[in-house]
Amino acid sequence: METKVGSACETCTVFNAKGLKKLGVNTDNFDFVVALAGNPNTGKSTVFNALTGLKQHTGNWPGKTVTRAEGAFVYNEQKFKLIDLPGTYSLLSTSEDEEVARNFILFGKPSVTIIVVDASRIERNLNLVLQILEITDRAVLCLNLMDEARRNNIVVDERSLARKLGIPVVATSARFNQGIPELIQTVSELANGKIECKPHRIKNIPPAIEKAVSKLSREIEKVYPGIANSRWIAFRLLEGDEQIKEALRSGEFV
Amino acid sequence: MDNKNIENIIKLSDDLRWNIGNDFHDSLAEGIYADASSIVEETVSTGSQKSRATLDAKIDRIVTSRTWGFPIMFLLLALVLWLTIIGANYPSSFLSWLFLDTMHPALKTLATGINMPWWLNGFLIDGVYLAVAWVIAVMLPPMAIFFPLFTLMEDFGYLPRVAFNLDYLFKKSGAHGKQALTMSMGFGCNAAGVVATRIIDSPRERLVAIITNNFSLCNGRWPTQILIATIFVGAVVPQYLAGFASLAAVIGIALLGIFFMFFTSWALSKTVLKGEVSTFNLELPPYRPPRFWKTIYTSLIDRTLIVLWRAVVFAAPAGAVIWLISNIQIGGESIAAIMINSFDGFGWLIGLNGVILLAYIVAIPANEIVIPTILMLTVLVTGTSGGAGAGVMFEADSALATGEILKAGGWTLLTAINLMLFSLLHNPCSTTIYTIYKETKSVKWTTVATVLPIIMGLVITFLVAQIWRLF
């Protein structure tokens, strides 16, 4: 049996960008589902367009994406279906947008979630990132609008950020197509299990609550062994989220 | 088997919730923020943060200020309209030369050459072809200028500032502040504006936004306003003021539309759609220099061509209908003439005439074809020379010639002003009506959104006509 030795070229994202085919709206028979989440006005739709070759209308105002947009691309002969979720600041309250985004990440079980953040406003954006990381353990942080961040003299230590969050971090300027090949490569490696994530867990919680959460999540793990988001389910149960109770009963998470 | 465990878990969570107290939600949120700030502290360094952040703040201080906010909005609106009106003239006359003066006679010659029967020839070339050609010649240039300009402002980040400026007025009228955004979209296309109301969460405020979106003068109606204002309003002032007066008249109508939008929102939220105004966060995004060519390209493809295609699809059958009602005769008179005569009395009452009312009925599918239909029907009933024959839509060579035809048809300044008012206040086009139904899934609200503006239009034009005739 002959194994093809991968040369340095073949593992390089620039080379592999040739293995990319943008498929527009043709989303049949996909191998992986990829969700695009993030705060409003961080350029999710621009990233979406850059990945799929679609020309979904983009605009500089928060809340522009009102419907869930879908598109697809092929990378190295695997087909990825991409879902552009409405932008939200949080997943903890009950507005319609937040429910669409949360339910998709939770029940749609995307193979990978791309979390788009505005590199100039990382701290505010992390609120959502940390919540998503409680729900899914396969995510990549897309540090978008890098051009603006550079203009604002903001320097991000991407490697420490990746270590802190426990997920890969890719810097992009989607408007100028910068960083998109690297993003695709990372998404592909995550989907194929070549990168393991150890997502950040919310730490600064009062001990009494932390105890209750651990107790609950242990019980949940007994019923659903290997579940990645038992802690998040525990958060929601403690909040009295009826939808999550229902989902727990029907086993929709697994 | 598992069910019991799950019920136990839920039970356990209910018990624990009592133990941990009320501040769970806040504690969790605080925990997340604390984590976020510790992560950022170790990974992000901000140099001297003065450069752009303060520039943005400076711009915002001007464009959202109490003094300058509104004047700047009106100036920008005027600038966009002015560029559209002036800029559209040249390509428009080129396109009408190409499609109407050159292609149309050529097609007629061709049809005669292959011995096409007169009725098929007339139906296809004078009806369908001319309607489509007219819509392209009149619509494409203003759209190709208006939409990219609008998109540039959108990409730059100006729209949220408009929402910010108008928020107080929306709140006063019981509507959601984000309605400013959907209203702005409506200036391009009401159907698009209605779809955009999905950004409003509260069903009550969303309905208010949907019903009042029609008061945003849409792209299909701008050309009517501009043409009529140029001919009639521009003519009553000295020559050197003509351009300014007609621009002011068009902006006046647009502002009147905004006034009616606030008024109707207020009336609705005080009567059938009572409720609280919801609060919301609107992030003022940073100003981003638009990517000029990309914006031009996508707004041409996404907006202009899609809207144009829709207009063409509706114009073709409308052209056929116009030709048919002008050429099928009952008792020696064409159907069109019979209808016009029967509408005339009512038309006079509201300062319009039978021709205009019939044109609006024919043009329900698409507002864009109102003016050509009016011209053709006027020629038909008054027998003015210069028209091309029964049921043939044509474009008069210039605004001046158009004016001559209309004046021969008994038009006065009152007719013109009331046509502009009626063009603002009448039912939405069929696409918008269908979109409203799709969005609300309610026959009742679709009917309200359709009929309400017509009633308002009839009342207003009636009042204007009566008062006008008093003096």
XYZ file of N, CA, C and O in Angstrom, chain B residues 199-280:
328
model
N -36.339 42.867 12.300
C -35.405 43.245 13.362
C -36.146 43.754 14.590
O -35.547 43.958 15.630
N -37.468 43.966 14.480
C -38.240 44.436 15.625
C -38.888 43.232 16.304
O -39.657 42.508 15.682
N -38.556 43.032 17.569
C -39.015 41.827 18.265
C -40.490 41.871 18.632
O -41.206 40.893 18.493
N -40.932 43.012 19.133
C -42.298 43.067 19.643
C -43.299 43.033 18.496
O -43.206 43.836 17.567
N -44.251 42.083 18.529
C -45.217 41.954 17.431
C -46.021 43.224 17.218
O -46.299 43.600 16.074
N -46.376 43.921 18.299
C -47.163 45.133 18.177
C -46.398 46.202 17.388
O -46.887 46.757 16.405
N -45.165 46.446 17.813
C -44.380 47.478 17.153
C -44.002 47.079 15.740
O -43.873 47.913 14.850
N -43.882 45.769 15.537
C -43.562 45.307 14.195
C -44.728 45.587 13.249
O -44.534 46.031 12.120
N -45.962 45.345 13.727
C -47.138 45.635 12.911
C -47.215 47.122 12.567
O -47.503 47.490 11.429
N -46.950 47.969 13.569
C -46.952 49.412 13.310
C -45.952 49.735 12.201
O -46.258 50.466 11.255
N -44.764 49.123 12.292
C -43.724 49.394 11.291
C -44.143 48.898 9.907
O -43.889 49.560 8.902
N -44.809 47.745 9.870
C -45.230 47.186 8.576
C -46.303 48.065 7.944
O -46.223 48.430 6.769
N -47.313 48.425 8.740
C -48.439 49.176 8.188
C -47.995 50.554 7.702
O -48.480 51.051 6.693
N -47.032 51.166 8.400
C -46.654 52.529 8.035
C -45.489 52.589 7.055
O -45.081 53.665 6.649
N -44.954 51.440 6.665
C -43.801 51.489 5.763
C -44.144 52.114 4.420
O -43.322 52.764 3.777
N -45.394 51.947 3.995
C -45.837 52.478 2.708
C -45.707 54.000 2.620
O -45.689 54.565 1.533
N -45.608 54.678 3.761
C -45.471 56.127 3.735
C -44.050 56.561 3.373
O -43.796 57.754 3.200
N -43.128 55.595 3.316
C -41.816 55.914 2.758
C -41.952 55.884 1.252
O -42.262 54.848 0.688
N -41.724 57.011 0.630
C -41.847 57.109 -0.823
C -40.855 56.137 -1.456
O -39.663 56.270 -1.265
N -41.350 55.138 -2.186
C -40.432 54.116 -2.682
C -39.892 54.492 -4.044
O -40.321 55.427 -4.697
N -38.934 53.703 -4.447
C -38.242 53.898 -5.701
C -39.171 53.985 -6.917
O -38.920 54.732 -7.847
N -40.255 53.207 -6.888
C -41.184 53.228 -8.015
C -41.943 54.544 -8.098
O -42.501 54.891 -9.138
N -41.991 55.282 -7.005
C -42.783 56.503 -6.978
C -41.936 57.756 -7.127
O -42.459 58.813 -7.438
N -40.624 57.646 -6.861
C -39.744 58.811 -7.020
C -39.865 59.423 -8.422
O -40.025 60.638 -8.549
N -39.782 58.583 -9.501
C -39.828 59.185 -10.841
C -41.122 59.962 -11.086
O -41.082 61.044 -11.691
N -42.257 59.466 -10.607
C -43.521 60.183 -10.766
C -43.430 61.547 -10.100
O -43.763 62.576 -10.691
N -42.961 61.545 -8.850
C -42.853 62.791 -8.105
C -41.952 63.780 -8.831
O -42.283 64.954 -8.992
N -40.799 63.260 -9.255
C -39.799 64.132 -9.871
C -40.332 64.727 -11.171
O -40.239 65.934 -11.403
N -40.959 63.875 -12.000
C -41.451 64.345 -13.299
C -42.542 65.398 -13.129
O -42.491 66.476 -13.734
N -43.522 65.099 -12.293
C -44.647 66.022 -12.132
C -44.177 67.329 -11.487
O -44.591 68.413 -11.882
N -43.267 67.204 -10.512
C -42.762 68.425 -9.879
C -42.008 69.274 -10.880
O -42.130 70.501 -10.894
N -41.228 68.630 -11.753
C -40.461 69.376 -12.750
C -41.394 70.129 -13.694
O -41.175 71.302 -14.007
N -42.455 69.443 -14.161
C -43.338 70.051 -15.158
C -44.177 71.176 -14.565
O -44.249 72.268 -15.118
N -44.825 70.902 -13.442
C -45.841 71.838 -12.974
C -45.339 72.799 -11.897
O -45.602 73.986 -11.968
N -44.633 72.259 -10.905
C -44.173 73.143 -9.834
C -43.049 74.027 -10.353
O -43.013 75.235 -10.095
N -42.141 73.422 -11.128
C -41.030 74.196 -11.679
C -41.508 75.305 -12.597
O -40.844 76.333 -12.756
N -42.703 75.119 -13.193
C -43.181 76.079 -14.192
C -43.779 77.333 -13.578
O -43.869 78.353 -14.249
N -44.200 77.270 -12.306
C -44.863 78.444 -11.740
C -43.897 79.419 -11.088
O -44.296 80.474 -10.632
N -42.619 79.046 -11.009
C -41.644 79.983 -10.436
C -40.727 80.462 -11.558
O -40.681 79.842 -12.622
N -39.992 81.563 -11.315
C -39.049 82.034 -12.341
C -38.073 80.938 -12.750
O -37.721 80.073 -11.921
N -37.639 81.001 -13.985
C -36.786 79.980 -14.571
C -35.620 79.553 -13.668
O -35.393 78.374 -13.447
N -34.884 80.557 -13.118
C -33.675 80.214 -12.367
C -33.980 79.510 -11.047
O -33.114 78.928 -10.427
N -35.241 79.556 -10.628
C -35.610 78.872 -9.387
C -36.261 77.516 -9.655
O -36.565 76.768 -8.739
N -36.487 77.202 -10.938
C -37.277 76.023 -11.290
C -36.718 74.736 -10.670
O -37.441 73.965 -10.047
N -35.401 74.541 -10.862
C -34.794 73.316 -10.344
C -34.948 73.219 -8.840
O -35.330 72.176 -8.297
N -34.683 74.342 -8.185
C -34.757 74.358 -6.732
C -36.187 74.085 -6.255
O -36.415 73.291 -5.343
N -37.166 74.727 -6.923
C -38.555 74.571 -6.500
C -39.021 73.133 -6.667
O -39.697 72.573 -5.793
N -38.661 72.510 -7.789
C -39.143 71.141 -7.972
C -38.473 70.193 -6.990
O -39.116 69.278 -6.461
N -37.176 70.422 -6.712
C -36.506 69.584 -5.715
C -37.171 69.758 -4.347
O -37.448 68.786 -3.639
N -37.472 71.025 -4.017
C -38.115 71.285 -2.733
C -39.475 70.610 -2.658
O -39.863 70.075 -1.615
N -40.223 70.612 -3.782
C -41.537 69.974 -3.777
C -41.416 68.475 -3.521
O -42.165 67.895 -2.730
N -40.427 67.848 -4.182
C -40.251 66.396 -3.991
C -39.868 66.097 -2.548
O -40.416 65.191 -1.917
N -38.916 66.877 -2.012
C -38.505 66.650 -0.620
C -39.686 66.907 0.314
O -39.892 66.185 1.287
N -40.487 67.943 -0.021
C -41.672 68.226 0.784
C -42.599 67.020 0.853
O -43.082 66.672 1.931
N -42.817 66.390 -0.301
C -43.688 65.208 -0.317
C -43.076 64.086 0.524
O -43.765 63.428 1.310
N -41.744 63.894 0.397
C -41.085 62.838 1.172
C -41.224 63.116 2.673
O -41.513 62.202 3.460
N -41.044 64.386 3.059
C -41.166 64.737 4.478
C -42.610 64.584 4.951
O -42.867 64.146 6.066
N -43.542 64.934 4.061
C -44.950 64.743 4.392
C -45.224 63.260 4.666
O -45.958 62.907 5.595
N -44.608 62.404 3.856
C -44.736 60.957 4.068
C -44.230 60.565 5.443
O -44.862 59.783 6.161
N -43.069 61.137 5.830
C -42.518 60.831 7.156
C -43.469 61.325 8.239
O -43.716 60.633 9.236
N -44.054 62.505 8.008
C -45.035 63.017 8.965
C -46.207 62.051 9.102
O -46.627 61.705 10.214
N -46.757 61.591 7.964
C -47.884 60.659 8.021
C -47.493 59.353 8.700
O -48.302 58.734 9.385
N -46.222 58.936 8.495
C -45.760 57.716 9.127
C -45.804 57.866 10.650
O -46.310 56.992 11.356
N -45.299 59.000 11.157
C -45.349 59.236 12.610
C -46.789 59.348 13.093
O -47.164 58.758 14.103
N -47.590 60.089 12.322
C -48.970 60.302 12.737
C -49.728 58.973 12.801
O -50.410 58.677 13.792
N -49.587 58.154 11.751
C -50.294 56.882 11.720
C -49.787 55.945 12.825
O -50.571 55.253 13.470
N -48.464 55.933 13.039
C -47.922 55.111 14.122
C -48.545 55.521 15.447
O -48.958 54.675 16.256
N -48.619 56.843 15.630
C -49.174 57.354 16.883
C -50.644 56.955 17.007
O -51.081 56.447 18.039
N -51.419 57.162 15.907
C -52.843 56.849 15.947
C -53.060 55.357 16.200
O -53.918 54.967 17.001
N -52.262 54.519 15.546
C -52.418 53.072 15.726
C -52.106 52.669 17.160
O -52.835 51.882 17.777
N -51.034 53.222 17.711
C -50.642 52.776 19.049
C -51.514 53.394 20.138
O -51.430 53.005 21.293
N -52.337 54.366 19.741
C -53.283 54.901 20.719
C -54.636 54.185 20.628
O -55.493 54.323 21.485
N -54.860 53.436 19.526
C -56.175 52.812 19.328
C -56.089 51.292 19.244
O -56.120 50.619 20.257
N -55.921 50.765 18.035
C -56.013 49.306 17.875
C -54.749 48.570 18.275
O -54.784 47.369 18.549
N -53.608 49.256 18.313
C -52.365 48.563 18.665
C -51.765 49.184 19.921
O -50.621 49.629 19.940
N -52.555 49.199 20.964
C -52.104 49.802 22.225
C -50.983 48.979 22.840
O -50.953 47.768 22.722
N -50.089 49.649 23.513
C -49.067 48.905 24.224
C -47.896 49.777 24.614
O -47.813 50.944 24.249
N -46.988 49.152 25.357
C -45.804 49.861 25.807
C -44.774 49.939 24.691
O -44.725 49.074 23.833
N -43.965 50.974 24.736
C -42.826 51.045 23.822
C -41.704 50.228 24.437
O -41.366 50.413 25.598
N -41.144 49.293 23.662
C -40.067 48.508 24.251
C -38.747 49.258 24.122
O -38.515 50.006 23.179
N -37.888 49.020 25.117
C -36.575 49.642 25.059
C -35.642 48.714 24.304
O -35.887 47.514 24.196
N -34.590 49.242 23.775
C -33.632 48.409 23.052
C -32.278 49.088 23.069
O -32.169 50.287 23.287
